[in-house]
Amino acid sequence: GGIHRYGRRGGRARLKRAFLLLCSLVGVVGLLAVTIWVKQERGAKMGERPQEEADASNPDIGAVEYVPPFTATTFEGKPFAIASYEGKSAVVLDFWASWCDLCAADMPRLQAVAAQYGNDKVAVVGIHRGDTEPVERGIGLAARLGIGYLLLQDPDGRLFALLGRGKPFMPLTLFIDKESRILDRRFGPKTDEQMRVSMAKIIDTET
């Protein structure tokens, strides 16, 4: 009789364990189902965001960059304000120094741009990196190259830091339309074709 009783008790114990295991499995499956549903709902909500909201999360999409209203001093010691060109003419800003051979190679091309369009259409402005060498060296190079467009001093590198996006590369040339929008920014030497493309961006906005 004892064997029979223990056998019945053992069977009930096995059933109880099986029941508990089944409940555990159901709980795990239910939790997984809820997790998947929540992820799907979140994904659907993200997919339903308006395009404007999605673009707002990436400030580079469709962003318009304006040149900061900086001031400087010309090689002749006269005050200069970039805002004086706003609404009047497009501007090509070029950072350079005498030790930069690529800059020196670009400067005659910029001189040709200044002669082609005239200051009323496109103002070419060179900004000397006075934080890297004495201004006298810049003056000497400009004289040897016969540069006639406006040249500014940047003795502490403030303007290069302001407009260079933290990159140390030169030449650095900015193409700005008459509404003060920076429509192109080129690092390094420029071919005639690259110059033509960049100039078209700021000339085509003229009215």
PDB file of C-alpha atoms in Angstrom:
ATOM      1  CA  GLY A   1       0.000   0.000   0.000  1.00  0.00           C
ATOM      2  CA  GLY A   2       2.845   2.444   0.748  1.00  0.00           C
ATOM      3  CA  ILE A   3       4.221   2.094  -2.724  1.00  0.00           C
ATOM      4  CA  HIS A   4       0.840   2.954  -4.198  1.00  0.00           C
ATOM      5  CA  ARG A   5       0.435   6.038  -2.001  1.00  0.00           C
ATOM      6  CA  TYR A   6       3.903   7.369  -2.842  1.00  0.00           C
ATOM      7  CA  GLY A   7       3.263   6.735  -6.503  1.00  0.00           C
ATOM      8  CA  ARG A   8       0.108   8.877  -6.445  1.00  0.00           C
ATOM      9  CA  ARG A   9       1.909  11.643  -4.563  1.00  0.00           C
ATOM     10  CA  GLY A  10       4.755  11.551  -7.070  1.00  0.00           C
ATOM     11  CA  GLY A  11       2.311  11.842  -9.947  1.00  0.00           C
ATOM     12  CA  ARG A  12       0.643  14.899  -8.411  1.00  0.00           C
ATOM     13  CA  ALA A  13       4.056  16.494  -7.866  1.00  0.00           C
ATOM     14  CA  ARG A  14       4.984  15.923 -11.496  1.00  0.00           C
ATOM     15  CA  LEU A  15       1.695  17.426 -12.660  1.00  0.00           C
ATOM     16  CA  LYS A  16       2.242  20.449 -10.424  1.00  0.00           C
ATOM     17  CA  ARG A  17       5.745  20.992 -11.830  1.00  0.00           C
ATOM     18  CA  ALA A  18       4.459  20.623 -15.371  1.00  0.00           C
ATOM     19  CA  PHE A  19       1.696  23.130 -14.674  1.00  0.00           C
ATOM     20  CA  LEU A  20       4.144  25.647 -13.207  1.00  0.00           C
ATOM     21  CA  LEU A  21       6.466  25.179 -16.198  1.00  0.00           C
ATOM     22  CA  LEU A  22       3.579  25.725 -18.570  1.00  0.00           C
ATOM     23  CA  CYS A  23       2.598  28.926 -16.764  1.00  0.00           C
ATOM     24  CA  SER A  24       6.189  30.147 -16.966  1.00  0.00           C
ATOM     25  CA  LEU A  25       6.329  29.465 -20.700  1.00  0.00           C
ATOM     26  CA  VAL A  26       3.033  31.272 -21.244  1.00  0.00           C
ATOM     27  CA  GLY A  27       4.344  34.235 -19.299  1.00  0.00           C
ATOM     28  CA  VAL A  28       7.551  34.399 -21.333  1.00  0.00           C
ATOM     29  CA  VAL A  29       5.688  34.144 -24.640  1.00  0.00           C
ATOM     30  CA  GLY A  30       3.269  36.858 -23.519  1.00  0.00           C
ATOM     31  CA  LEU A  31       6.123  39.162 -22.513  1.00  0.00           C
ATOM     32  CA  LEU A  32       7.823  38.662 -25.885  1.00  0.00           C
ATOM     33  CA  ALA A  33       4.575  39.394 -27.688  1.00  0.00           C
ATOM     34  CA  VAL A  34       4.072  42.636 -25.759  1.00  0.00           C
ATOM     35  CA  THR A  35       7.685  43.699 -26.420  1.00  0.00           C
ATOM     36  CA  ILE A  36       7.340  43.096 -30.169  1.00  0.00           C
ATOM     37  CA  TRP A  37       4.040  44.994 -30.262  1.00  0.00           C
ATOM     38  CA  VAL A  38       5.538  47.992 -28.448  1.00  0.00           C
ATOM     39  CA  LYS A  39       8.496  48.120 -30.850  1.00  0.00           C
ATOM     40  CA  GLN A  40       6.180  47.940 -33.846  1.00  0.00           C
ATOM     41  CA  GLU A  41       4.039  50.747 -32.474  1.00  0.00           C
ATOM     42  CA  ARG A  42       7.074  52.934 -31.860  1.00  0.00           C
ATOM     43  CA  GLY A  43       8.383  52.232 -35.347  1.00  0.00           C
ATOM     44  CA  ALA A  44       5.022  53.107 -36.870  1.00  0.00           C
ATOM     45  CA  LYS A  45       4.874  56.379 -34.957  1.00  0.00           C
ATOM     46  CA  MET A  46       8.388  57.301 -36.060  1.00  0.00           C
ATOM     47  CA  GLY A  47       7.495  56.473 -39.647  1.00  0.00           C
ATOM     48  CA  GLU A  48       4.420  58.685 -39.437  1.00  0.00           C
ATOM     49  CA  ARG A  49       6.382  61.793 -38.390  1.00  0.00           C
ATOM     50  CA  PRO A  50       5.874  64.697 -40.782  1.00  0.00           C
ATOM     51  CA  GLN A  51       8.818  65.299 -43.109  1.00  0.00           C
ATOM     52  CA  GLU A  52       9.273  68.752 -41.602  1.00  0.00           C
ATOM     53  CA  GLU A  53       9.738  67.217 -38.149  1.00  0.00           C
ATOM     54  CA  ALA A  54      12.174  64.627 -39.492  1.00  0.00           C
ATOM     55  CA  ASP A  55      14.170  67.333 -41.263  1.00  0.00           C
ATOM     56  CA  ALA A  56      14.216  69.444 -38.109  1.00  0.00           C
ATOM     57  CA  SER A  57      16.141  66.677 -36.363  1.00  0.00           C
ATOM     58  CA  ASN A  58      18.924  67.189 -38.928  1.00  0.00           C
ATOM     59  CA  PRO A  59      19.812  70.895 -39.050  1.00  0.00           C
ATOM     60  CA  ASP A  60      22.026  70.421 -42.126  1.00  0.00           C
ATOM     61  CA  ILE A  61      19.067  69.502 -44.355  1.00  0.00           C
ATOM     62  CA  GLY A  62      17.882  72.576 -46.207  1.00  0.00           C
ATOM     63  CA  ALA A  63      19.749  74.893 -43.841  1.00  0.00           C
ATOM     64  CA  VAL A  64      20.683  78.321 -45.184  1.00  0.00           C
ATOM     65  CA  GLU A  65      24.049  79.647 -44.016  1.00  0.00           C
ATOM     66  CA  TYR A  66      24.568  83.393 -43.844  1.00  0.00           C
ATOM     67  CA  VAL A  67      27.922  85.090 -43.557  1.00  0.00           C
ATOM     68  CA  PRO A  68      28.327  86.618 -40.071  1.00  0.00           C
ATOM     69  CA  PRO A  69      28.361  90.434 -40.083  1.00  0.00           C
ATOM     70  CA  PHE A  70      32.077  90.743 -39.372  1.00  0.00           C
ATOM     71  CA  THR A  71      34.292  93.806 -39.534  1.00  0.00           C
ATOM     72  CA  ALA A  72      37.999  94.081 -40.305  1.00  0.00           C
ATOM     73  CA  THR A  73      40.771  96.462 -41.355  1.00  0.00           C
ATOM     74  CA  THR A  74      42.098  96.727 -44.906  1.00  0.00           C
ATOM     75  CA  PHE A  75      45.782  96.617 -45.828  1.00  0.00           C
ATOM     76  CA  GLU A  76      45.573 100.413 -46.058  1.00  0.00           C
ATOM     77  CA  GLY A  77      44.278 100.630 -42.476  1.00  0.00           C
ATOM     78  CA  LYS A  78      40.682 101.506 -43.386  1.00  0.00           C
ATOM     79  CA  PRO A  79      37.665  99.982 -41.634  1.00  0.00           C
ATOM     80  CA  PHE A  80      35.678  97.339 -43.500  1.00  0.00           C
ATOM     81  CA  ALA A  81      32.256  95.742 -42.893  1.00  0.00           C
ATOM     82  CA  ILE A  82      31.023  92.771 -44.932  1.00  0.00           C
ATOM     83  CA  ALA A  83      27.472  94.064 -44.463  1.00  0.00           C
ATOM     84  CA  SER A  84      28.281  96.943 -46.831  1.00  0.00           C
ATOM     85  CA  TYR A  85      27.837  94.512 -49.759  1.00  0.00           C
ATOM     86  CA  GLU A  86      24.470  93.128 -48.676  1.00  0.00           C
ATOM     87  CA  GLY A  87      21.787  93.804 -51.255  1.00  0.00           C
ATOM     88  CA  LYS A  88      24.360  95.287 -53.633  1.00  0.00           C
ATOM     89  CA  SER A  89      26.766  92.662 -54.943  1.00  0.00           C
ATOM     90  CA  ALA A  90      27.884  89.073 -54.525  1.00  0.00           C
ATOM     91  CA  VAL A  91      31.160  88.457 -52.681  1.00  0.00           C
ATOM     92  CA  VAL A  92      34.038  86.019 -53.048  1.00  0.00           C
ATOM     93  CA  LEU A  93      36.032  85.762 -49.804  1.00  0.00           C
ATOM     94  CA  ASP A  94      39.452  84.143 -50.051  1.00  0.00           C
ATOM     95  CA  PHE A  95      41.818  83.351 -47.159  1.00  0.00           C
ATOM     96  CA  TRP A  96      45.504  83.283 -48.048  1.00  0.00           C
ATOM     97  CA  ALA A  97      49.110  83.716 -46.867  1.00  0.00           C
ATOM     98  CA  SER A  98      52.442  84.108 -48.662  1.00  0.00           C
ATOM     99  CA  TRP A  99      53.744  80.716 -47.472  1.00  0.00           C
ATOM    100  CA  CYS A 100      50.730  78.982 -49.052  1.00  0.00           C
ATOM    101  CA  ASP A 101      51.828  78.182 -52.617  1.00  0.00           C
ATOM    102  CA  LEU A 102      48.333  76.996 -53.572  1.00  0.00           C
ATOM    103  CA  CYS A 103      46.904  80.293 -52.340  1.00  0.00           C
ATOM    104  CA  ALA A 104      49.365  82.237 -54.461  1.00  0.00           C
ATOM    105  CA  ALA A 105      48.393  80.134 -57.483  1.00  0.00           C
ATOM    106  CA  ASP A 106      44.705  80.914 -56.934  1.00  0.00           C
ATOM    107  CA  MET A 107      45.096  84.664 -56.506  1.00  0.00           C
ATOM    108  CA  PRO A 108      45.625  85.547 -60.221  1.00  0.00           C
ATOM    109  CA  ARG A 109      42.475  83.546 -61.016  1.00  0.00           C
ATOM    110  CA  LEU A 110      40.565  85.597 -58.444  1.00  0.00           C
ATOM    111  CA  GLN A 111      42.049  88.739 -59.958  1.00  0.00           C
ATOM    112  CA  ALA A 112      40.598  87.660 -63.316  1.00  0.00           C
ATOM    113  CA  VAL A 113      37.178  87.149 -61.691  1.00  0.00           C
ATOM    114  CA  ALA A 114      37.318  90.655 -60.251  1.00  0.00           C
ATOM    115  CA  ALA A 115      38.172  92.084 -63.669  1.00  0.00           C
ATOM    116  CA  GLN A 116      35.512  90.036 -65.465  1.00  0.00           C
ATOM    117  CA  TYR A 117      32.529  90.937 -63.283  1.00  0.00           C
ATOM    118  CA  GLY A 118      33.452  94.276 -61.787  1.00  0.00           C
ATOM    119  CA  ASN A 119      33.011  95.273 -58.168  1.00  0.00           C
ATOM    120  CA  ASP A 120      29.347  96.192 -58.683  1.00  0.00           C
ATOM    121  CA  LYS A 121      28.542  92.612 -59.678  1.00  0.00           C
ATOM    122  CA  VAL A 122      31.010  90.551 -57.640  1.00  0.00           C
ATOM    123  CA  ALA A 123      33.358  91.898 -54.988  1.00  0.00           C
ATOM    124  CA  VAL A 124      36.498  89.807 -54.540  1.00  0.00           C
ATOM    125  CA  VAL A 125      37.963  90.177 -51.049  1.00  0.00           C
ATOM    126  CA  GLY A 126      41.187  88.528 -49.894  1.00  0.00           C
ATOM    127  CA  ILE A 127      41.755  87.933 -46.172  1.00  0.00           C
ATOM    128  CA  HIS A 128      45.398  87.598 -45.134  1.00  0.00           C
ATOM    129  CA  ARG A 129      46.223  85.057 -42.417  1.00  0.00           C
ATOM    130  CA  GLY A 130      48.179  87.474 -40.256  1.00  0.00           C
ATOM    131  CA  ASP A 131      48.128  84.983 -37.393  1.00  0.00           C
ATOM    132  CA  THR A 132      50.600  82.822 -39.359  1.00  0.00           C
ATOM    133  CA  GLU A 133      53.048  85.442 -40.650  1.00  0.00           C
ATOM    134  CA  PRO A 134      53.768  89.187 -40.543  1.00  0.00           C
ATOM    135  CA  VAL A 135      51.434  91.263 -42.672  1.00  0.00           C
ATOM    136  CA  GLU A 136      54.462  92.660 -44.533  1.00  0.00           C
ATOM    137  CA  ARG A 137      54.935  89.269 -46.213  1.00  0.00           C
ATOM    138  CA  GLY A 138      51.365  89.333 -47.413  1.00  0.00           C
ATOM    139  CA  ILE A 139      51.790  92.855 -48.741  1.00  0.00           C
ATOM    140  CA  GLY A 140      54.926  91.776 -50.612  1.00  0.00           C
ATOM    141  CA  LEU A 141      53.216  88.800 -52.291  1.00  0.00           C
ATOM    142  CA  ALA A 142      50.195  90.864 -53.308  1.00  0.00           C
ATOM    143  CA  ALA A 143      52.498  93.469 -54.857  1.00  0.00           C
ATOM    144  CA  ARG A 144      54.487  90.842 -56.803  1.00  0.00           C
ATOM    145  CA  LEU A 145      51.277  89.286 -58.167  1.00  0.00           C
ATOM    146  CA  GLY A 146      49.741  92.662 -59.007  1.00  0.00           C
ATOM    147  CA  ILE A 147      46.628  91.964 -56.936  1.00  0.00           C
ATOM    148  CA  GLY A 148      44.141  94.808 -57.226  1.00  0.00           C
ATOM    149  CA  TYR A 149      41.132  93.491 -55.310  1.00  0.00           C
ATOM    150  CA  LEU A 150      40.445  94.431 -51.694  1.00  0.00           C
ATOM    151  CA  LEU A 151      42.737  92.851 -49.107  1.00  0.00           C
ATOM    152  CA  LEU A 152      41.894  92.578 -45.408  1.00  0.00           C
ATOM    153  CA  GLN A 153      43.983  91.853 -42.333  1.00  0.00           C
ATOM    154  CA  ASP A 154      43.220  88.977 -39.965  1.00  0.00           C
ATOM    155  CA  PRO A 155      46.040  89.412 -37.441  1.00  0.00           C
ATOM    156  CA  ASP A 156      44.709  87.041 -34.780  1.00  0.00           C
ATOM    157  CA  GLY A 157      42.996  84.466 -36.998  1.00  0.00           C
ATOM    158  CA  ARG A 158      39.563  85.509 -35.752  1.00  0.00           C
ATOM    159  CA  LEU A 159      37.962  85.603 -39.201  1.00  0.00           C
ATOM    160  CA  PHE A 160      39.481  82.289 -40.271  1.00  0.00           C
ATOM    161  CA  ALA A 161      38.143  80.667 -37.108  1.00  0.00           C
ATOM    162  CA  LEU A 162      34.752  82.276 -37.717  1.00  0.00           C
ATOM    163  CA  LEU A 163      34.374  81.130 -41.317  1.00  0.00           C
ATOM    164  CA  GLY A 164      36.607  78.064 -41.623  1.00  0.00           C
ATOM    165  CA  ARG A 165      34.349  75.566 -39.811  1.00  0.00           C
ATOM    166  CA  GLY A 166      37.274  74.524 -37.667  1.00  0.00           C
ATOM    167  CA  LYS A 167      39.260  73.157 -40.623  1.00  0.00           C
ATOM    168  CA  PRO A 168      42.883  74.306 -41.000  1.00  0.00           C
ATOM    169  CA  PHE A 169      43.018  73.920 -44.779  1.00  0.00           C
ATOM    170  CA  MET A 170      43.908  76.670 -47.233  1.00  0.00           C
ATOM    171  CA  PRO A 171      43.146  78.077 -49.669  1.00  0.00           C
ATOM    172  CA  LEU A 172      39.663  78.620 -48.295  1.00  0.00           C
ATOM    173  CA  THR A 173      37.247  80.445 -50.578  1.00  0.00           C
ATOM    174  CA  LEU A 174      33.630  81.351 -49.821  1.00  0.00           C
ATOM    175  CA  PHE A 175      31.096  82.282 -52.496  1.00  0.00           C
ATOM    176  CA  ILE A 176      28.384  84.568 -51.139  1.00  0.00           C
ATOM    177  CA  ASP A 177      25.356  85.975 -52.949  1.00  0.00           C
ATOM    178  CA  LYS A 178      24.090  89.524 -52.490  1.00  0.00           C
ATOM    179  CA  GLU A 179      21.643  88.332 -49.826  1.00  0.00           C
ATOM    180  CA  SER A 180      24.656  87.323 -47.694  1.00  0.00           C
ATOM    181  CA  ARG A 181      24.034  83.602 -48.175  1.00  0.00           C
ATOM    182  CA  ILE A 182      27.116  81.360 -48.369  1.00  0.00           C
ATOM    183  CA  LEU A 183      26.244  79.196 -51.374  1.00  0.00           C
ATOM    184  CA  ASP A 184      29.581  77.464 -51.786  1.00  0.00           C
ATOM    185  CA  ARG A 185      32.728  76.888 -49.724  1.00  0.00           C
ATOM    186  CA  ARG A 186      35.847  75.436 -51.322  1.00  0.00           C
ATOM    187  CA  PHE A 187      38.987  74.211 -49.593  1.00  0.00           C
ATOM    188  CA  GLY A 188      42.168  73.791 -51.602  1.00  0.00           C
ATOM    189  CA  PRO A 189      43.113  74.885 -55.118  1.00  0.00           C
ATOM    190  CA  LYS A 190      40.356  75.468 -57.667  1.00  0.00           C
ATOM    191  CA  THR A 191      40.262  74.583 -61.325  1.00  0.00           C
ATOM    192  CA  ASP A 192      38.719  76.933 -63.870  1.00  0.00           C
ATOM    193  CA  GLU A 193      35.682  74.658 -64.056  1.00  0.00           C
ATOM    194  CA  GLN A 194      35.223  74.617 -60.279  1.00  0.00           C
ATOM    195  CA  MET A 195      35.480  78.377 -60.221  1.00  0.00           C
ATOM    196  CA  ARG A 196      32.886  78.660 -62.981  1.00  0.00           C
ATOM    197  CA  VAL A 197      30.456  76.386 -61.120  1.00  0.00           C
ATOM    198  CA  SER A 198      30.849  78.272 -57.860  1.00  0.00           C
ATOM    199  CA  MET A 199      30.490  81.651 -59.518  1.00  0.00           C
ATOM    200  CA  ALA A 200      27.307  80.522 -61.304  1.00  0.00           C
ATOM    201  CA  LYS A 201      25.719  79.784 -57.921  1.00  0.00           C
ATOM    202  CA  ILE A 202      26.036  83.356 -56.710  1.00  0.00           C
ATOM    203  CA  ILE A 203      25.544  85.111 -60.052  1.00  0.00           C
ATOM    204  CA  ASP A 204      22.363  83.210 -60.921  1.00  0.00           C
ATOM    205  CA  THR A 205      20.701  84.548 -57.761  1.00  0.00           C
ATOM    206  CA  GLU A 206      21.180  88.108 -58.930  1.00  0.00           C
ATOM    207  CA  THR A 207      18.053  90.003 -59.983  1.00  0.00           C
TER     208      THR A 207
END
